């Protein structure tokens, strides 16, 4: 399926409304395994970029939330340089969304609540993984998971202090739609105080 184009008269004033519509379509679209997968770009203090896929776990008017290890490479880069960018590419819809802005850690209670709802295996994994650090062998990690499993026993597993959420607070959201037999549509929303300016861009 190709995108359906972005009709001028139907462009909402609010980018979250357009995101809501596209997000609902991406989730309803069969054959798309992971619509919540998004590329997260960060850069270190020297401006050298890197990116990786993370999953969108929550979004609202405050921004877009993903969870990760707070000592990983992305965490180190975000500590040095809090500017980040997200990119969704929904191939079945032939749509792309770019979101640029500042990244902050979410409130501890928000991370606690999300962590509490994760499967036990993922909780143990979050404790065991020293994400992005050198690992001598996969055995070391599985042994650590087994050890933690025993240590926690039947107790509820608390969130590790080195794991939690980040929220990207957008200052720019761009929607790209590959309309059939036509030029691509690009609509960008730029944050201007409490409001959003809307521009159409050359494809
Ligand atoms: C489909 C997919 C989903 C992923 N989701 C996450 C995620 O939500 N959080 C996360 O920390 N890593 C996730 N990863 C792993 C990251 O891509 C990355 O390898 C890891 O976070 C380490 O990145 P860093 O070294 O840049 O910090 C995912 C990978 C894939 C392919």
mmCIF file with all atom_site columns, C-alpha atoms and ligand atoms in Angstrom:
data_model
loop_
_atom_site.group_PDB
_atom_site.id
_atom_site.type_symbol
_atom_site.label_atom_id
_atom_site.label_alt_id
_atom_site.label_comp_id
_atom_site.label_asym_id
_atom_site.label_entity_id
_atom_site.label_seq_id
_atom_site.pdbx_PDB_ins_code
_atom_site.Cartn_x
_atom_site.Cartn_y
_atom_site.Cartn_z
_atom_site.occupancy
_atom_site.B_iso_or_equiv
_atom_site.pdbx_formal_charge
_atom_site.auth_seq_id
_atom_site.auth_comp_id
_atom_site.auth_asym_id
_atom_site.auth_atom_id
_atom_site.pdbx_PDB_model_num
ATOM   1   C CA  . UNK A 1 1   ? 0.000  0.000   0.000  1.00 0.00 ? 1   UNK A CA  1
ATOM   2   C CA  . UNK A 1 2   ? 1.245  3.474   -0.704 1.00 0.00 ? 2   UNK A CA  1
ATOM   3   C CA  . UNK A 1 3   ? 0.457  6.542   1.318  1.00 0.00 ? 3   UNK A CA  1
ATOM   4   C CA  . UNK A 1 4   ? -2.617 8.512   0.470  1.00 0.00 ? 4   UNK A CA  1
ATOM   5   C CA  . UNK A 1 5   ? -1.005 11.929  0.372  1.00 0.00 ? 5   UNK A CA  1
ATOM   6   C CA  . UNK A 1 6   ? -1.592 14.719  2.828  1.00 0.00 ? 6   UNK A CA  1
ATOM   7   C CA  . UNK A 1 7   ? -4.656 16.759  1.952  1.00 0.00 ? 7   UNK A CA  1
ATOM   8   C CA  . UNK A 1 8   ? -4.092 20.464  2.701  1.00 0.00 ? 8   UNK A CA  1
ATOM   9   C CA  . UNK A 1 9   ? -7.595 20.931  4.106  1.00 0.00 ? 9   UNK A CA  1
ATOM   10  C CA  . UNK A 1 10  ? -7.114 18.023  6.507  1.00 0.00 ? 10  UNK A CA  1
ATOM   11  C CA  . UNK A 1 11  ? -3.827 19.008  8.062  1.00 0.00 ? 11  UNK A CA  1
ATOM   12  C CA  . UNK A 1 12  ? -4.537 19.371  11.794 1.00 0.00 ? 12  UNK A CA  1
ATOM   13  C CA  . UNK A 1 13  ? -3.102 22.354  13.675 1.00 0.00 ? 13  UNK A CA  1
ATOM   14  C CA  . UNK A 1 14  ? -1.704 19.916  16.165 1.00 0.00 ? 14  UNK A CA  1
ATOM   15  C CA  . UNK A 1 15  ? 1.023  17.439  15.145 1.00 0.00 ? 15  UNK A CA  1
ATOM   16  C CA  . UNK A 1 16  ? -0.093 15.015  17.862 1.00 0.00 ? 16  UNK A CA  1
ATOM   17  C CA  . UNK A 1 17  ? -3.459 14.721  16.151 1.00 0.00 ? 17  UNK A CA  1
ATOM   18  C CA  . UNK A 1 18  ? -1.763 13.772  12.867 1.00 0.00 ? 18  UNK A CA  1
ATOM   19  C CA  . UNK A 1 19  ? 0.563  11.404  14.742 1.00 0.00 ? 19  UNK A CA  1
ATOM   20  C CA  . UNK A 1 20  ? -2.468 9.822   16.414 1.00 0.00 ? 20  UNK A CA  1
ATOM   21  C CA  . UNK A 1 21  ? -4.083 9.181   13.027 1.00 0.00 ? 21  UNK A CA  1
ATOM   22  C CA  . UNK A 1 22  ? -0.929 7.739   11.427 1.00 0.00 ? 22  UNK A CA  1
ATOM   23  C CA  . UNK A 1 23  ? -0.079 5.710   14.546 1.00 0.00 ? 23  UNK A CA  1
ATOM   24  C CA  . UNK A 1 24  ? -3.571 4.150   14.569 1.00 0.00 ? 24  UNK A CA  1
ATOM   25  C CA  . UNK A 1 25  ? -3.212 3.276   10.883 1.00 0.00 ? 25  UNK A CA  1
ATOM   26  C CA  . UNK A 1 26  ? 0.251  1.790   11.428 1.00 0.00 ? 26  UNK A CA  1
ATOM   27  C CA  . UNK A 1 27  ? -1.063 -0.360  14.258 1.00 0.00 ? 27  UNK A CA  1
ATOM   28  C CA  . UNK A 1 28  ? -4.082 -1.509  12.271 1.00 0.00 ? 28  UNK A CA  1
ATOM   29  C CA  . UNK A 1 29  ? -1.998 -2.328  9.185  1.00 0.00 ? 29  UNK A CA  1
ATOM   30  C CA  . UNK A 1 30  ? -1.498 -6.069  8.938  1.00 0.00 ? 30  UNK A CA  1
ATOM   31  C CA  . UNK A 1 31  ? 1.937  -7.388  8.094  1.00 0.00 ? 31  UNK A CA  1
ATOM   32  C CA  . UNK A 1 32  ? 3.787  -4.713  10.031 1.00 0.00 ? 32  UNK A CA  1
ATOM   33  C CA  . UNK A 1 33  ? 5.525  -6.547  12.842 1.00 0.00 ? 33  UNK A CA  1
ATOM   34  C CA  . UNK A 1 34  ? 6.866  -3.717  14.914 1.00 0.00 ? 34  UNK A CA  1
ATOM   35  C CA  . UNK A 1 35  ? 5.285  -0.336  14.142 1.00 0.00 ? 35  UNK A CA  1
ATOM   36  C CA  . UNK A 1 36  ? 6.671  0.894   17.472 1.00 0.00 ? 36  UNK A CA  1
ATOM   37  C CA  . UNK A 1 37  ? 10.249 0.343   16.291 1.00 0.00 ? 37  UNK A CA  1
ATOM   38  C CA  . UNK A 1 38  ? 11.980 3.673   15.711 1.00 0.00 ? 38  UNK A CA  1
ATOM   39  C CA  . UNK A 1 39  ? 15.512 4.764   15.059 1.00 0.00 ? 39  UNK A CA  1
ATOM   40  C CA  . UNK A 1 40  ? 16.963 6.931   17.813 1.00 0.00 ? 40  UNK A CA  1
ATOM   41  C CA  . UNK A 1 41  ? 19.833 9.168   16.775 1.00 0.00 ? 41  UNK A CA  1
ATOM   42  C CA  . UNK A 1 42  ? 22.148 10.700  19.349 1.00 0.00 ? 42  UNK A CA  1
ATOM   43  C CA  . UNK A 1 43  ? 25.506 12.419  19.102 1.00 0.00 ? 43  UNK A CA  1
ATOM   44  C CA  . UNK A 1 44  ? 28.435 12.682  21.470 1.00 0.00 ? 44  UNK A CA  1
ATOM   45  C CA  . UNK A 1 45  ? 29.954 15.918  22.759 1.00 0.00 ? 45  UNK A CA  1
ATOM   46  C CA  . UNK A 1 46  ? 31.992 16.235  19.538 1.00 0.00 ? 46  UNK A CA  1
ATOM   47  C CA  . UNK A 1 47  ? 28.803 15.952  17.463 1.00 0.00 ? 47  UNK A CA  1
ATOM   48  C CA  . UNK A 1 48  ? 29.664 12.454  16.183 1.00 0.00 ? 48  UNK A CA  1
ATOM   49  C CA  . UNK A 1 49  ? 26.333 10.696  15.527 1.00 0.00 ? 49  UNK A CA  1
ATOM   50  C CA  . UNK A 1 50  ? 25.158 7.140   16.143 1.00 0.00 ? 50  UNK A CA  1
ATOM   51  C CA  . UNK A 1 51  ? 21.747 5.534   15.979 1.00 0.00 ? 51  UNK A CA  1
ATOM   52  C CA  . UNK A 1 52  ? 19.911 2.380   16.931 1.00 0.00 ? 52  UNK A CA  1
ATOM   53  C CA  . UNK A 1 53  ? 16.373 0.996   17.057 1.00 0.00 ? 53  UNK A CA  1
ATOM   54  C CA  . UNK A 1 54  ? 14.343 1.351   20.248 1.00 0.00 ? 54  UNK A CA  1
ATOM   55  C CA  . UNK A 1 55  ? 10.636 0.756   20.870 1.00 0.00 ? 55  UNK A CA  1
ATOM   56  C CA  . UNK A 1 56  ? 8.113  3.520   21.463 1.00 0.00 ? 56  UNK A CA  1
ATOM   57  C CA  . UNK A 1 57  ? 6.408  2.559   24.729 1.00 0.00 ? 57  UNK A CA  1
ATOM   58  C CA  . UNK A 1 58  ? 4.306  5.615   25.404 1.00 0.00 ? 58  UNK A CA  1
ATOM   59  C CA  . UNK A 1 59  ? 3.507  8.931   23.794 1.00 0.00 ? 59  UNK A CA  1
ATOM   60  C CA  . UNK A 1 60  ? 1.398  11.925  24.709 1.00 0.00 ? 60  UNK A CA  1
ATOM   61  C CA  . UNK A 1 61  ? 1.643  15.695  24.378 1.00 0.00 ? 61  UNK A CA  1
ATOM   62  C CA  . UNK A 1 62  ? 4.759  15.699  26.538 1.00 0.00 ? 62  UNK A CA  1
ATOM   63  C CA  . UNK A 1 63  ? 6.679  13.598  24.036 1.00 0.00 ? 63  UNK A CA  1
ATOM   64  C CA  . UNK A 1 64  ? 7.791  10.122  23.013 1.00 0.00 ? 64  UNK A CA  1
ATOM   65  C CA  . UNK A 1 65  ? 9.005  7.602   25.591 1.00 0.00 ? 65  UNK A CA  1
ATOM   66  C CA  . UNK A 1 66  ? 11.382 4.660   25.241 1.00 0.00 ? 66  UNK A CA  1
ATOM   67  C CA  . UNK A 1 67  ? 13.192 2.572   27.859 1.00 0.00 ? 67  UNK A CA  1
ATOM   68  C CA  . UNK A 1 68  ? 16.819 1.679   28.049 1.00 0.00 ? 68  UNK A CA  1
ATOM   69  C CA  . UNK A 1 69  ? 19.923 1.216   30.141 1.00 0.00 ? 69  UNK A CA  1
ATOM   70  C CA  . UNK A 1 70  ? 21.164 4.450   31.738 1.00 0.00 ? 70  UNK A CA  1
ATOM   71  C CA  . UNK A 1 71  ? 24.824 3.418   31.343 1.00 0.00 ? 71  UNK A CA  1
ATOM   72  C CA  . UNK A 1 72  ? 24.633 2.422   27.648 1.00 0.00 ? 72  UNK A CA  1
ATOM   73  C CA  . UNK A 1 73  ? 26.300 4.251   24.807 1.00 0.00 ? 73  UNK A CA  1
ATOM   74  C CA  . UNK A 1 74  ? 23.071 6.140   24.014 1.00 0.00 ? 74  UNK A CA  1
ATOM   75  C CA  . UNK A 1 75  ? 22.821 7.142   27.678 1.00 0.00 ? 75  UNK A CA  1
ATOM   76  C CA  . UNK A 1 76  ? 26.396 8.396   27.692 1.00 0.00 ? 76  UNK A CA  1
ATOM   77  C CA  . UNK A 1 77  ? 25.785 10.379  24.519 1.00 0.00 ? 77  UNK A CA  1
ATOM   78  C CA  . UNK A 1 78  ? 22.512 11.818  25.816 1.00 0.00 ? 78  UNK A CA  1
ATOM   79  C CA  . UNK A 1 79  ? 24.279 12.867  28.999 1.00 0.00 ? 79  UNK A CA  1
ATOM   80  C CA  . UNK A 1 80  ? 26.922 14.694  26.929 1.00 0.00 ? 80  UNK A CA  1
ATOM   81  C CA  . UNK A 1 81  ? 24.450 16.071  24.420 1.00 0.00 ? 81  UNK A CA  1
ATOM   82  C CA  . UNK A 1 82  ? 20.714 15.919  25.221 1.00 0.00 ? 82  UNK A CA  1
ATOM   83  C CA  . UNK A 1 83  ? 19.565 16.498  21.634 1.00 0.00 ? 83  UNK A CA  1
ATOM   84  C CA  . UNK A 1 84  ? 18.154 13.480  19.840 1.00 0.00 ? 84  UNK A CA  1
ATOM   85  C CA  . UNK A 1 85  ? 16.045 12.479  16.873 1.00 0.00 ? 85  UNK A CA  1
ATOM   86  C CA  . UNK A 1 86  ? 13.572 9.682   16.278 1.00 0.00 ? 86  UNK A CA  1
ATOM   87  C CA  . UNK A 1 87  ? 12.600 8.215   12.953 1.00 0.00 ? 87  UNK A CA  1
ATOM   88  C CA  . UNK A 1 88  ? 9.680  5.946   12.163 1.00 0.00 ? 88  UNK A CA  1
ATOM   89  C CA  . UNK A 1 89  ? 9.521  4.219   8.765  1.00 0.00 ? 89  UNK A CA  1
ATOM   90  C CA  . UNK A 1 90  ? 6.280  2.387   8.148  1.00 0.00 ? 90  UNK A CA  1
ATOM   91  C CA  . UNK A 1 91  ? 6.965  0.545   4.918  1.00 0.00 ? 91  UNK A CA  1
ATOM   92  C CA  . UNK A 1 92  ? 3.440  -0.802  4.368  1.00 0.00 ? 92  UNK A CA  1
ATOM   93  C CA  . UNK A 1 93  ? 2.064  2.721   4.605  1.00 0.00 ? 93  UNK A CA  1
ATOM   94  C CA  . UNK A 1 94  ? 5.081  4.227   2.865  1.00 0.00 ? 94  UNK A CA  1
ATOM   95  C CA  . UNK A 1 95  ? 5.310  6.856   5.542  1.00 0.00 ? 95  UNK A CA  1
ATOM   96  C CA  . UNK A 1 96  ? 8.114  8.336   7.554  1.00 0.00 ? 96  UNK A CA  1
ATOM   97  C CA  . UNK A 1 97  ? 7.970  10.530  10.657 1.00 0.00 ? 97  UNK A CA  1
ATOM   98  C CA  . UNK A 1 98  ? 10.953 12.432  12.002 1.00 0.00 ? 98  UNK A CA  1
ATOM   99  C CA  . UNK A 1 99  ? 10.883 13.871  15.520 1.00 0.00 ? 99  UNK A CA  1
ATOM   100 C CA  . UNK A 1 100 ? 13.715 16.093  16.784 1.00 0.00 ? 100 UNK A CA  1
ATOM   101 C CA  . UNK A 1 101 ? 14.087 17.509  20.262 1.00 0.00 ? 101 UNK A CA  1
ATOM   102 C CA  . UNK A 1 102 ? 15.579 17.359  23.690 1.00 0.00 ? 102 UNK A CA  1
ATOM   103 C CA  . UNK A 1 103 ? 15.736 14.084  25.607 1.00 0.00 ? 103 UNK A CA  1
ATOM   104 C CA  . UNK A 1 104 ? 15.128 13.817  29.356 1.00 0.00 ? 104 UNK A CA  1
ATOM   105 C CA  . UNK A 1 105 ? 14.814 10.927  31.769 1.00 0.00 ? 105 UNK A CA  1
ATOM   106 C CA  . UNK A 1 106 ? 11.197 10.230  32.702 1.00 0.00 ? 106 UNK A CA  1
ATOM   107 C CA  . UNK A 1 107 ? 10.103 10.523  36.355 1.00 0.00 ? 107 UNK A CA  1
ATOM   108 C CA  . UNK A 1 108 ? 11.324 7.621   38.503 1.00 0.00 ? 108 UNK A CA  1
ATOM   109 C CA  . UNK A 1 109 ? 7.773  6.585   39.369 1.00 0.00 ? 109 UNK A CA  1
ATOM   110 C CA  . UNK A 1 110 ? 6.945  6.377   35.641 1.00 0.00 ? 110 UNK A CA  1
ATOM   111 C CA  . UNK A 1 111 ? 9.905  4.040   35.068 1.00 0.00 ? 111 UNK A CA  1
ATOM   112 C CA  . UNK A 1 112 ? 8.972  2.032   38.184 1.00 0.00 ? 112 UNK A CA  1
ATOM   113 C CA  . UNK A 1 113 ? 5.425  1.541   36.942 1.00 0.00 ? 113 UNK A CA  1
ATOM   114 C CA  . UNK A 1 114 ? 6.546  0.455   33.486 1.00 0.00 ? 114 UNK A CA  1
ATOM   115 C CA  . UNK A 1 115 ? 9.234  -1.879  34.861 1.00 0.00 ? 115 UNK A CA  1
ATOM   116 C CA  . UNK A 1 116 ? 6.765  -3.513  37.257 1.00 0.00 ? 116 UNK A CA  1
ATOM   117 C CA  . UNK A 1 117 ? 4.604  -4.547  34.301 1.00 0.00 ? 117 UNK A CA  1
ATOM   118 C CA  . UNK A 1 118 ? 7.423  -6.204  32.362 1.00 0.00 ? 118 UNK A CA  1
ATOM   119 C CA  . UNK A 1 119 ? 7.858  -9.990  32.201 1.00 0.00 ? 119 UNK A CA  1
ATOM   120 C CA  . UNK A 1 120 ? 10.161 -11.386 34.888 1.00 0.00 ? 120 UNK A CA  1
ATOM   121 C CA  . UNK A 1 121 ? 12.706 -12.497 32.273 1.00 0.00 ? 121 UNK A CA  1
ATOM   122 C CA  . UNK A 1 122 ? 12.988 -8.946  30.959 1.00 0.00 ? 122 UNK A CA  1
ATOM   123 C CA  . UNK A 1 123 ? 13.313 -7.634  34.515 1.00 0.00 ? 123 UNK A CA  1
ATOM   124 C CA  . UNK A 1 124 ? 16.196 -10.024 35.196 1.00 0.00 ? 124 UNK A CA  1
ATOM   125 C CA  . UNK A 1 125 ? 17.744 -9.063  31.870 1.00 0.00 ? 125 UNK A CA  1
ATOM   126 C CA  . UNK A 1 126 ? 17.633 -5.387  32.800 1.00 0.00 ? 126 UNK A CA  1
ATOM   127 C CA  . UNK A 1 127 ? 19.498 -6.163  36.052 1.00 0.00 ? 127 UNK A CA  1
ATOM   128 C CA  . UNK A 1 128 ? 22.022 -8.429  34.346 1.00 0.00 ? 128 UNK A CA  1
ATOM   129 C CA  . UNK A 1 129 ? 22.899 -6.459  31.236 1.00 0.00 ? 129 UNK A CA  1
ATOM   130 C CA  . UNK A 1 130 ? 25.682 -3.918  31.239 1.00 0.00 ? 130 UNK A CA  1
ATOM   131 C CA  . UNK A 1 131 ? 24.386 -2.691  27.899 1.00 0.00 ? 131 UNK A CA  1
ATOM   132 C CA  . UNK A 1 132 ? 27.027 -1.543  25.394 1.00 0.00 ? 132 UNK A CA  1
ATOM   133 C CA  . UNK A 1 133 ? 29.980 -2.728  27.553 1.00 0.00 ? 133 UNK A CA  1
ATOM   134 C CA  . UNK A 1 134 ? 32.329 -5.506  26.359 1.00 0.00 ? 134 UNK A CA  1
ATOM   135 C CA  . UNK A 1 135 ? 31.067 -9.032  27.186 1.00 0.00 ? 135 UNK A CA  1
ATOM   136 C CA  . UNK A 1 136 ? 33.621 -11.845 27.225 1.00 0.00 ? 136 UNK A CA  1
ATOM   137 C CA  . UNK A 1 137 ? 31.109 -14.594 26.425 1.00 0.00 ? 137 UNK A CA  1
ATOM   138 C CA  . UNK A 1 138 ? 27.309 -15.115 26.280 1.00 0.00 ? 138 UNK A CA  1
ATOM   139 C CA  . UNK A 1 139 ? 27.750 -17.605 29.153 1.00 0.00 ? 139 UNK A CA  1
ATOM   140 C CA  . UNK A 1 140 ? 28.780 -14.813 31.491 1.00 0.00 ? 140 UNK A CA  1
ATOM   141 C CA  . UNK A 1 141 ? 25.444 -13.102 30.887 1.00 0.00 ? 141 UNK A CA  1
ATOM   142 C CA  . UNK A 1 142 ? 23.295 -16.226 31.245 1.00 0.00 ? 142 UNK A CA  1
ATOM   143 C CA  . UNK A 1 143 ? 25.105 -17.182 34.450 1.00 0.00 ? 143 UNK A CA  1
ATOM   144 C CA  . UNK A 1 144 ? 24.475 -13.707 35.828 1.00 0.00 ? 144 UNK A CA  1
ATOM   145 C CA  . UNK A 1 145 ? 20.765 -13.986 34.931 1.00 0.00 ? 145 UNK A CA  1
ATOM   146 C CA  . UNK A 1 146 ? 20.546 -17.393 36.667 1.00 0.00 ? 146 UNK A CA  1
ATOM   147 C CA  . UNK A 1 147 ? 22.320 -16.016 39.739 1.00 0.00 ? 147 UNK A CA  1
ATOM   148 C CA  . UNK A 1 148 ? 19.960 -13.025 39.943 1.00 0.00 ? 148 UNK A CA  1
ATOM   149 C CA  . UNK A 1 149 ? 16.970 -15.318 39.431 1.00 0.00 ? 149 UNK A CA  1
ATOM   150 C CA  . UNK A 1 150 ? 18.036 -17.267 42.496 1.00 0.00 ? 150 UNK A CA  1
ATOM   151 C CA  . UNK A 1 151 ? 18.819 -14.161 44.537 1.00 0.00 ? 151 UNK A CA  1
ATOM   152 C CA  . UNK A 1 152 ? 15.419 -12.582 43.903 1.00 0.00 ? 152 UNK A CA  1
ATOM   153 C CA  . UNK A 1 153 ? 13.626 -15.888 44.510 1.00 0.00 ? 153 UNK A CA  1
ATOM   154 C CA  . UNK A 1 154 ? 9.897  -15.286 44.553 1.00 0.00 ? 154 UNK A CA  1
ATOM   155 C CA  . UNK A 1 155 ? 10.215 -11.635 45.526 1.00 0.00 ? 155 UNK A CA  1
ATOM   156 C CA  . UNK A 1 156 ? 8.992  -8.888  43.220 1.00 0.00 ? 156 UNK A CA  1
ATOM   157 C CA  . UNK A 1 157 ? 11.947 -7.501  41.270 1.00 0.00 ? 157 UNK A CA  1
ATOM   158 C CA  . UNK A 1 158 ? 12.509 -3.760  41.769 1.00 0.00 ? 158 UNK A CA  1
ATOM   159 C CA  . UNK A 1 159 ? 13.665 -1.560  38.898 1.00 0.00 ? 159 UNK A CA  1
ATOM   160 C CA  . UNK A 1 160 ? 17.445 -1.401  38.680 1.00 0.00 ? 160 UNK A CA  1
ATOM   161 C CA  . UNK A 1 161 ? 18.754 2.144   39.206 1.00 0.00 ? 161 UNK A CA  1
ATOM   162 C CA  . UNK A 1 162 ? 20.655 1.881   35.907 1.00 0.00 ? 162 UNK A CA  1
ATOM   163 C CA  . UNK A 1 163 ? 17.512 1.278   33.843 1.00 0.00 ? 163 UNK A CA  1
ATOM   164 C CA  . UNK A 1 164 ? 14.578 3.521   32.976 1.00 0.00 ? 164 UNK A CA  1
ATOM   165 C CA  . UNK A 1 165 ? 12.762 5.683   30.518 1.00 0.00 ? 165 UNK A CA  1
ATOM   166 C CA  . UNK A 1 166 ? 13.680 8.617   28.359 1.00 0.00 ? 166 UNK A CA  1
ATOM   167 C CA  . UNK A 1 167 ? 11.300 11.130  26.848 1.00 0.00 ? 167 UNK A CA  1
ATOM   168 C CA  . UNK A 1 168 ? 12.100 12.980  23.642 1.00 0.00 ? 168 UNK A CA  1
ATOM   169 C CA  . UNK A 1 169 ? 10.359 16.347  23.857 1.00 0.00 ? 169 UNK A CA  1
ATOM   170 C CA  . UNK A 1 170 ? 9.749  17.437  20.273 1.00 0.00 ? 170 UNK A CA  1
ATOM   171 C CA  . UNK A 1 171 ? 10.561 20.851  18.889 1.00 0.00 ? 171 UNK A CA  1
ATOM   172 C CA  . UNK A 1 172 ? 10.007 19.591  15.335 1.00 0.00 ? 172 UNK A CA  1
ATOM   173 C CA  . UNK A 1 173 ? 7.853  16.793  13.880 1.00 0.00 ? 173 UNK A CA  1
ATOM   174 C CA  . UNK A 1 174 ? 7.934  16.047  10.168 1.00 0.00 ? 174 UNK A CA  1
ATOM   175 C CA  . UNK A 1 175 ? 5.473  13.817  8.356  1.00 0.00 ? 175 UNK A CA  1
ATOM   176 C CA  . UNK A 1 176 ? 6.477  12.318  5.005  1.00 0.00 ? 176 UNK A CA  1
ATOM   177 C CA  . UNK A 1 177 ? 4.006  10.484  2.833  1.00 0.00 ? 177 UNK A CA  1
ATOM   178 C CA  . UNK A 1 178 ? 4.797  8.705   -0.399 1.00 0.00 ? 178 UNK A CA  1
ATOM   179 C CA  . UNK A 1 179 ? 1.604  9.294   -2.356 1.00 0.00 ? 179 UNK A CA  1
ATOM   180 C CA  . UNK A 1 180 ? 1.086  7.022   -5.359 1.00 0.00 ? 180 UNK A CA  1
ATOM   181 C CA  . UNK A 1 181 ? 2.077  8.548   -8.728 1.00 0.00 ? 181 UNK A CA  1
ATOM   182 C CA  . UNK A 1 182 ? 2.776  11.904  -7.181 1.00 0.00 ? 182 UNK A CA  1
ATOM   183 C CA  . UNK A 1 183 ? 5.467  13.855  -5.461 1.00 0.00 ? 183 UNK A CA  1
ATOM   184 C CA  . UNK A 1 184 ? 6.061  12.956  -1.867 1.00 0.00 ? 184 UNK A CA  1
ATOM   185 C CA  . UNK A 1 185 ? 4.281  15.100  0.672  1.00 0.00 ? 185 UNK A CA  1
ATOM   186 C CA  . UNK A 1 186 ? 6.278  16.625  3.493  1.00 0.00 ? 186 UNK A CA  1
ATOM   187 C CA  . UNK A 1 187 ? 4.666  18.570  6.304  1.00 0.00 ? 187 UNK A CA  1
ATOM   188 C CA  . UNK A 1 188 ? 6.750  19.874  9.170  1.00 0.00 ? 188 UNK A CA  1
ATOM   189 C CA  . UNK A 1 189 ? 5.502  21.236  12.492 1.00 0.00 ? 189 UNK A CA  1
ATOM   190 C CA  . UNK A 1 190 ? 7.883  23.599  14.283 1.00 0.00 ? 190 UNK A CA  1
ATOM   191 C CA  . UNK A 1 191 ? 7.355  24.450  17.938 1.00 0.00 ? 191 UNK A CA  1
ATOM   192 C CA  . UNK A 1 192 ? 6.812  28.159  18.452 1.00 0.00 ? 192 UNK A CA  1
ATOM   193 C CA  . UNK A 1 193 ? 6.162  28.884  22.126 1.00 0.00 ? 193 UNK A CA  1
ATOM   194 C CA  . UNK A 1 194 ? 2.910  27.145  22.961 1.00 0.00 ? 194 UNK A CA  1
ATOM   195 C CA  . UNK A 1 195 ? 1.949  26.774  19.293 1.00 0.00 ? 195 UNK A CA  1
ATOM   196 C CA  . UNK A 1 196 ? 3.150  24.904  16.243 1.00 0.00 ? 196 UNK A CA  1
ATOM   197 C CA  . UNK A 1 197 ? 4.024  26.500  12.913 1.00 0.00 ? 197 UNK A CA  1
ATOM   198 C CA  . UNK A 1 198 ? 3.176  24.327  9.932  1.00 0.00 ? 198 UNK A CA  1
ATOM   199 C CA  . UNK A 1 199 ? 5.194  24.288  6.720  1.00 0.00 ? 199 UNK A CA  1
ATOM   200 C CA  . UNK A 1 200 ? 5.071  22.223  3.593  1.00 0.00 ? 200 UNK A CA  1
ATOM   201 C CA  . UNK A 1 201 ? 8.547  21.308  2.327  1.00 0.00 ? 201 UNK A CA  1
ATOM   202 C CA  . UNK A 1 202 ? 9.844  20.452  -1.115 1.00 0.00 ? 202 UNK A CA  1
ATOM   203 C CA  . UNK A 1 203 ? 10.106 16.673  -1.316 1.00 0.00 ? 203 UNK A CA  1
HETATM 204 C C1  . LIG B 2 .   ? 13.460 -4.187  17.033 1.00 0.00 ? 1   LIG B C1  1
HETATM 205 C C2  . LIG B 2 .   ? 14.433 -3.730  18.089 1.00 0.00 ? 1   LIG B C2  1
HETATM 206 C C3  . LIG B 2 .   ? 13.934 -3.147  19.248 1.00 0.00 ? 1   LIG B C3  1
HETATM 207 C C4  . LIG B 2 .   ? 14.823 -2.693  20.247 1.00 0.00 ? 1   LIG B C4  1
HETATM 208 N N1  . LIG B 2 .   ? 14.299 -2.052  21.335 1.00 0.00 ? 1   LIG B N1  1
HETATM 209 C C5  . LIG B 2 .   ? 15.134 -1.537  22.254 1.00 0.00 ? 1   LIG B C5  1
HETATM 210 C C6  . LIG B 2 .   ? 14.626 -0.733  23.335 1.00 0.00 ? 1   LIG B C6  1
HETATM 211 O O1  . LIG B 2 .   ? 13.404 -0.453  23.443 1.00 0.00 ? 1   LIG B O1  1
HETATM 212 N N2  . LIG B 2 .   ? 15.516 -0.271  24.253 1.00 0.00 ? 1   LIG B N2  1
HETATM 213 C C7  . LIG B 2 .   ? 16.867 -0.517  24.148 1.00 0.00 ? 1   LIG B C7  1
HETATM 214 O O2  . LIG B 2 .   ? 17.625 -0.063  25.015 1.00 0.00 ? 1   LIG B O2  1
HETATM 215 N N3  . LIG B 2 .   ? 17.379 -1.223  23.122 1.00 0.00 ? 1   LIG B N3  1
HETATM 216 C C8  . LIG B 2 .   ? 16.555 -1.735  22.173 1.00 0.00 ? 1   LIG B C8  1
HETATM 217 N N4  . LIG B 2 .   ? 17.074 -2.438  21.108 1.00 0.00 ? 1   LIG B N4  1
HETATM 218 C C9  . LIG B 2 .   ? 18.530 -2.623  21.050 1.00 0.00 ? 1   LIG B C9  1
HETATM 219 C C10 . LIG B 2 .   ? 19.176 -1.345  20.520 1.00 0.00 ? 1   LIG B C10 1
HETATM 220 O O3  . LIG B 2 .   ? 18.992 -1.251  19.113 1.00 0.00 ? 1   LIG B O3  1
HETATM 221 C C11 . LIG B 2 .   ? 20.671 -1.218  20.835 1.00 0.00 ? 1   LIG B C11 1
HETATM 222 O O4  . LIG B 2 .   ? 21.385 -2.333  20.337 1.00 0.00 ? 1   LIG B O4  1
HETATM 223 C C12 . LIG B 2 .   ? 20.937 -1.107  22.327 1.00 0.00 ? 1   LIG B C12 1
HETATM 224 O O5  . LIG B 2 .   ? 19.996 -0.267  22.962 1.00 0.00 ? 1   LIG B O5  1
HETATM 225 C C13 . LIG B 2 .   ? 22.345 -0.560  22.594 1.00 0.00 ? 1   LIG B C13 1
HETATM 226 O O6  . LIG B 2 .   ? 22.471 0.689   21.973 1.00 0.00 ? 1   LIG B O6  1
HETATM 227 P P1  . LIG B 2 .   ? 23.655 1.732   22.341 1.00 0.00 ? 1   LIG B P1  1
HETATM 228 O O7  . LIG B 2 .   ? 24.922 0.921   22.432 1.00 0.00 ? 1   LIG B O7  1
HETATM 229 O O8  . LIG B 2 .   ? 23.662 2.705   21.219 1.00 0.00 ? 1   LIG B O8  1
HETATM 230 O O9  . LIG B 2 .   ? 23.279 2.351   23.648 1.00 0.00 ? 1   LIG B O9  1
HETATM 231 C C14 . LIG B 2 .   ? 16.214 -2.875  20.095 1.00 0.00 ? 1   LIG B C14 1
HETATM 232 C C15 . LIG B 2 .   ? 16.705 -3.447  18.918 1.00 0.00 ? 1   LIG B C15 1
HETATM 233 C C16 . LIG B 2 .   ? 15.839 -3.843  17.928 1.00 0.00 ? 1   LIG B C16 1
HETATM 234 C C17 . LIG B 2 .   ? 16.397 -4.410  16.641 1.00 0.00 ? 1   LIG B C17 1
#
